[in-house]
Tab-separated table of C-alpha atoms in Angstrom:
chain	number	residue	atom	x	y	z
A	1	MET	CA	17.159	-11.529	12.057
A	2	LYS	CA	17.655	-8.006	11.413
A	3	THR	CA	15.742	-5.677	13.629
A	4	TRP	CA	12.644	-4.577	10.809
A	5	LYS	CA	10.577	-0.932	11.806
A	6	LYS	CA	7.397	-1.348	13.120
A	7	ILE	CA	5.871	2.168	10.975
A	8	LEU	CA	4.571	0.808	7.401
A	9	PRO	CA	8.059	-0.962	6.340
A	10	ALA	CA	8.942	-2.356	2.851
A	11	ILE	CA	10.244	-5.404	0.422
A	12	ALA	CA	13.963	-3.817	-1.111
A	13	VAL	CA	14.002	-5.504	-5.607
A	14	LEU	CA	17.442	-4.799	-7.325
A	15	GLY	CA	17.054	-4.894	-11.412
A	16	LEU	CA	13.528	-3.387	-11.814
A	17	VAL	CA	12.774	-1.166	-15.271
A	18	LEU	CA	10.085	1.368	-13.379
A	19	THR	CA	9.410	5.369	-12.862
A	20	ALA	CA	9.188	5.835	-9.769
A	21	CYS	CA	5.604	3.919	-9.553
A	22	GLY	CA	3.392	4.946	-11.752
A	23	GLN	CA	4.151	2.031	-14.468
A	24	LYS	CA	1.392	1.377	-16.310
A	25	SER	CA	-1.054	3.198	-17.852
A	26	ASN	CA	-4.045	4.469	-16.568
A	27	ASP	CA	-6.085	3.420	-19.038
A	28	LYS	CA	-4.215	-0.565	-18.824
A	29	ALA	CA	-5.363	-0.434	-14.274
A	30	SER	CA	-8.937	0.397	-16.136
A	31	SER	CA	-9.504	-1.954	-17.826
A	32	SER	CA	-7.375	-4.536	-15.534
A	33	SER	CA	-10.131	-3.395	-12.398
A	34	SER	CA	-12.851	-3.067	-13.808
A	35	SER	CA	-13.147	-7.299	-14.412
A	36	GLU	CA	-11.739	-7.405	-11.035
A	37	GLN	CA	-15.602	-6.516	-10.571
A	38	SER	CA	-14.510	-4.661	-7.019
A	39	SER	CA	-17.442	-2.380	-6.597
A	40	LYS	CA	-16.769	1.206	-7.215
A	41	VAL	CA	-16.983	4.098	-4.683
A	42	SER	CA	-20.675	5.504	-5.421
A	43	SER	CA	-19.981	9.484	-6.612
A	44	SER	CA	-23.259	11.196	-4.528
A	45	SER	CA	-20.687	9.302	-2.013
A	46	THR	CA	-17.580	10.973	-3.694
A	47	ASP	CA	-19.400	14.410	-4.356
A	48	GLN	CA	-20.324	14.672	-0.955
A	49	ILE	CA	-16.371	13.921	0.749
A	50	SER	CA	-15.098	16.262	-2.082
A	51	ASN	CA	-16.805	19.092	-1.406
A	52	LYS	CA	-15.328	18.776	1.743
A	53	LEU	CA	-12.010	18.376	0.374
A	54	GLY	CA	-11.038	20.407	-2.126
A	55	ASP	CA	-9.122	19.489	-5.259
A	56	GLU	CA	-7.576	16.105	-2.729
A	57	LYS	CA	-7.608	12.383	-4.988
A	58	LEU	CA	-9.929	10.395	-3.623
A	59	PRO	CA	-10.250	6.072	-3.981
A	60	GLN	CA	-12.145	5.430	-6.685
A	61	ASN	CA	-12.337	1.588	-6.146
A	62	ASN	CA	-13.386	0.285	-2.505
A	63	GLY	CA	-12.396	-2.890	-3.237
A	64	ILE	CA	-14.561	-5.519	-2.098
A	65	ASP	CA	-17.421	-7.444	-4.087
A	66	ALA	CA	-19.498	-5.473	-6.062
A	67	SER	CA	-22.470	-7.734	-4.221
A	68	LYS	CA	-21.388	-4.922	-1.293
A	69	THR	CA	-22.757	-1.748	-0.103
A	70	VAL	CA	-20.351	0.275	1.480
A	71	SER	CA	-20.993	3.300	3.229
A	72	THR	CA	-17.315	5.982	4.131
A	73	LYS	CA	-17.460	8.574	7.000
A	74	LEU	CA	-15.076	11.550	7.059
A	75	ASP	CA	-13.577	12.670	10.007
A	76	GLY	CA	-10.816	15.831	10.257
A	77	ASP	CA	-10.725	18.349	7.285
A	78	LYS	CA	-8.272	18.488	4.198
A	79	ASP	CA	-4.938	18.816	5.619
A	80	ASN	CA	-5.620	16.374	8.462
A	81	PHE	CA	-8.789	13.308	7.943
A	82	THR	CA	-9.224	10.748	7.653
A	83	ILE	CA	-11.946	8.769	5.388
A	84	SER	CA	-13.652	5.031	7.101
A	85	TYR	CA	-14.954	2.404	4.380
A	86	ILE	CA	-18.016	0.370	6.180
A	87	SER	CA	-19.444	-2.720	4.848
A	88	ASP	CA	-21.560	-4.839	7.368
A	89	GLY	CA	-21.443	-2.391	10.220
A	90	LYS	CA	-17.942	-3.384	9.868
A	91	THR	CA	-14.455	-0.204	9.364
A	92	TYR	CA	-12.516	-2.251	6.579
A	93	ALA	CA	-10.430	0.204	5.136
A	94	SER	CA	-9.313	4.500	5.724
A	95	TYR	CA	-7.919	6.216	3.675
A	96	THR	CA	-5.586	9.306	5.135
A	97	LYS	CA	-3.723	11.987	5.067
A	98	HIS	CA	-1.587	13.762	8.024
A	99	SER	CA	0.430	16.879	7.366
A	100	TYR	CA	4.248	17.430	9.012
A	101	GLY	CA	6.140	20.337	9.978
A	102	SER	CA	8.482	20.101	6.580
A	103	ASP	CA	9.090	17.155	4.628
A	104	SER	CA	11.802	15.227	6.628
A	105	ALA	CA	9.504	14.915	8.969
A	106	ALA	CA	7.060	13.614	7.114
A	107	MET	CA	9.414	11.605	5.385
A	108	GLN	CA	9.945	9.595	8.914
A	109	GLN	CA	6.347	8.245	8.904
A	110	VAL	CA	6.391	6.201	5.547
A	111	GLY	CA	8.396	3.566	7.571
A	112	TYR	CA	10.289	3.581	3.411
A	113	GLN	CA	13.483	1.164	4.172
A	114	SER	CA	16.658	1.555	2.174
A	115	ALA	CA	17.152	-1.836	0.077
A	116	ASN	CA	21.374	-1.306	2.485
A	117	ASN	CA	19.149	-3.376	4.620
A	118	VAL	CA	19.392	-6.588	2.748
A	119	ASN	CA	22.852	-6.524	1.400
A	120	GLY	CA	23.684	-10.305	2.170
A	121	LEU	CA	20.443	-12.270	2.882
A	122	PRO	CA	19.298	-14.819	0.056
A	123	THR	CA	16.731	-13.800	-2.194
A	124	VAL	CA	13.538	-14.913	-2.499
A	125	ASP	CA	12.208	-14.500	-6.879
A	126	LEU	CA	9.225	-12.923	-7.066
A	127	GLY	CA	8.469	-12.633	-10.160
A	128	SER	CA	8.929	-10.290	-12.993
A	129	ASN	CA	12.720	-9.598	-12.532
A	130	ILE	CA	11.570	-8.190	-8.996
A	131	THR	CA	14.116	-9.931	-6.909
A	132	GLY	CA	13.637	-9.960	-2.910
A	133	TYR	CA	15.138	-10.743	0.245
A	134	SER	CA	14.627	-12.685	2.834
A	135	ASP	CA	15.235	-12.468	6.925
A	136	LYS	CA	14.288	-15.656	9.223
A	137	GLY	CA	14.635	-16.233	13.113
A	138	ALA	CA	12.740	-16.549	15.646
A	139	GLY	CA	10.656	-19.064	13.402
A	140	GLN	CA	9.262	-15.266	11.215
A	141	GLU	CA	10.103	-14.097	7.972
A	142	TYR	CA	9.936	-10.867	6.453
A	143	ILE	CA	10.927	-10.594	2.697
A	144	GLN	CA	12.369	-6.913	1.668
A	145	ALA	CA	12.088	-5.502	-1.920
A	146	ASN	CA	12.465	-1.864	-3.288
A	147	PHE	CA	11.519	-0.591	-7.378
A	148	GLY	CA	12.499	3.200	-7.813
A	149	ASN	CA	11.017	5.014	-4.240
A	150	TRP	CA	8.960	2.163	-2.672
A	151	SER	CA	9.983	-0.243	-0.193
A	152	ILE	CA	7.423	-3.449	0.626
A	153	LEU	CA	7.603	-5.555	3.284
A	154	THR	CA	6.372	-8.756	3.644
A	155	HIS	CA	5.599	-11.048	6.510
A	156	GLY	CA	5.004	-14.235	6.604
A	157	SER	CA	6.812	-17.618	10.023
A	158	ASN	CA	8.563	-20.433	8.563
A	159	PHE	CA	6.848	-23.349	10.011
A	160	GLY	CA	3.124	-23.655	10.525
A	161	LYS	CA	0.342	-22.638	8.029
A	162	THR	CA	2.165	-19.098	7.469
A	163	GLU	CA	4.826	-21.429	6.403
A	164	GLY	CA	6.545	-19.139	3.050
A	165	LEU	CA	3.264	-16.643	3.228
A	166	ALA	CA	5.789	-13.571	3.201
A	167	SER	CA	6.759	-14.847	-0.529
A	168	LYS	CA	3.683	-15.440	-1.739
A	169	GLN	CA	2.237	-12.210	-0.252
A	170	GLY	CA	5.384	-10.658	-2.207
A	171	LYS	CA	4.709	-11.814	-4.485
A	172	GLU	CA	0.846	-11.187	-5.308
A	173	VAL	CA	2.393	-7.603	-5.153
A	174	VAL	CA	4.585	-7.038	-7.432
A	175	ALA	CA	1.589	-9.186	-9.661
A	176	PHE	CA	-0.811	-6.648	-8.977
A	177	ILE	CA	2.032	-3.362	-9.703
A	178	GLN	CA	2.894	-4.538	-13.637
A	179	ASP	CA	-0.703	-3.795	-14.059
A	180	HIS	CA	-2.088	-0.815	-12.419
A	181	GLN	CA	-0.967	2.032	-10.887
A	182	LEU	CA	0.933	3.108	-7.638
A	183	PRO	CA	0.099	7.135	-6.344
A	184	ILE	CA	3.097	8.423	-7.288
A	185	PRO	CA	5.482	9.782	-4.188
A	186	ASN	CA	7.373	12.444	-3.813
A	187	LYS	CA	9.738	11.340	-1.801
A	188	TYR	CA	9.359	8.229	-0.781
A	189	GLY	CA	6.406	4.350	-0.788
A	190	SER	CA	6.518	1.724	0.964
A	191	ILE	CA	3.932	-1.318	1.284
A	192	SER	CA	3.525	-3.145	4.443
A	193	VAL	CA	1.837	-7.019	4.795
A	194	GLU	CA	1.622	-8.093	8.137
A	195	ILE	CA	0.780	-12.185	8.557
A	196	ASP	CA	-2.438	-11.859	9.330
A	197	ASN	CA	-2.624	-10.095	6.227
A	198	THR	CA	-4.114	-7.256	6.436
A	199	ALA	CA	-1.730	-3.619	4.561
A	200	THR	CA	-0.985	-0.565	5.274
A	201	ILE	CA	0.253	2.368	2.052
A	202	THR	CA	2.009	4.834	2.588
A	203	TRP	CA	3.445	7.772	0.518
A	204	GLN	CA	4.865	11.525	1.057
A	205	SER	CA	3.818	14.051	-1.374
A	206	GLY	CA	5.365	16.902	-0.063
A	207	ASN	CA	5.094	18.188	4.397
A	208	ASP	CA	1.469	15.199	3.690
A	209	VAL	CA	1.464	11.872	4.236
A	210	TYR	CA	-1.177	9.708	2.645
A	211	SER	CA	-2.003	5.679	3.876
A	212	VAL	CA	-4.427	3.989	2.950
A	213	LYS	CA	-5.035	0.818	5.409
A	214	ALA	CA	-7.388	-2.114	4.710
A	215	ASP	CA	-8.280	-5.653	6.335
A	216	ASN	CA	-6.058	-7.413	3.648
A	217	VAL	CA	-3.636	-6.619	1.092
A	218	SER	CA	-5.457	-6.723	-2.483
A	219	ILE	CA	-7.968	-4.104	-0.621
A	220	ALA	CA	-5.766	-1.607	0.058
A	221	LEU	CA	-4.234	-2.203	-3.308
A	222	LYS	CA	-7.565	-2.015	-5.608
A	223	MET	CA	-7.882	1.368	-3.722
A	224	ALA	CA	-4.196	2.778	-3.816
A	225	THR	CA	-3.968	2.197	-7.607
A	226	SER	CA	-8.000	3.765	-7.595
A	227	LEU	CA	-6.820	7.275	-6.813
A	228	LYS	CA	-8.960	9.873	-9.007
């Protein structure tokens, strides 16, 4: 079994005819997110944070059911910040920005993994003409794929309740990004989904690294694709 980096891994895919990251129009993404019945971040909460962070783009969708109340907590400043999303007394997601001394230093924090990592591994059809590559060993399974400047890595096992989970997670991610626009990274971005379904979406913008972390991949994807 190959050794995977602990920092935000990625899924390797061949033959995806998508742009560097924005696959579909904003209009389609908006109509899709509204039909999912996820609650929006309140305008007053967004305005208060925007006043402190300037022109930073913020998630407009907090990723959870519209019936739930969500509060936000900001720590830091416009160069380095963490916004925590809290519901029922628990932080279920965060959106962060960290600035580094150079773009090369920032790139090291993204967790992007090259498609070269999975040469020769068994393939998995993730849908939408995307091929994942399965790496199994010691009871674990990782499926990697790449599209544009993004890499994805999902984690499951090859036995018990989580057998086949990595493939299921990969298919869910691929299906979602067909209809929603991820941030455009410069240079790289990564999506990581762990065996407990927690997820991290990270992307580089020059010297800055942005990241959405959430209790499950659905929340993370909804938040990361609603930046405005």
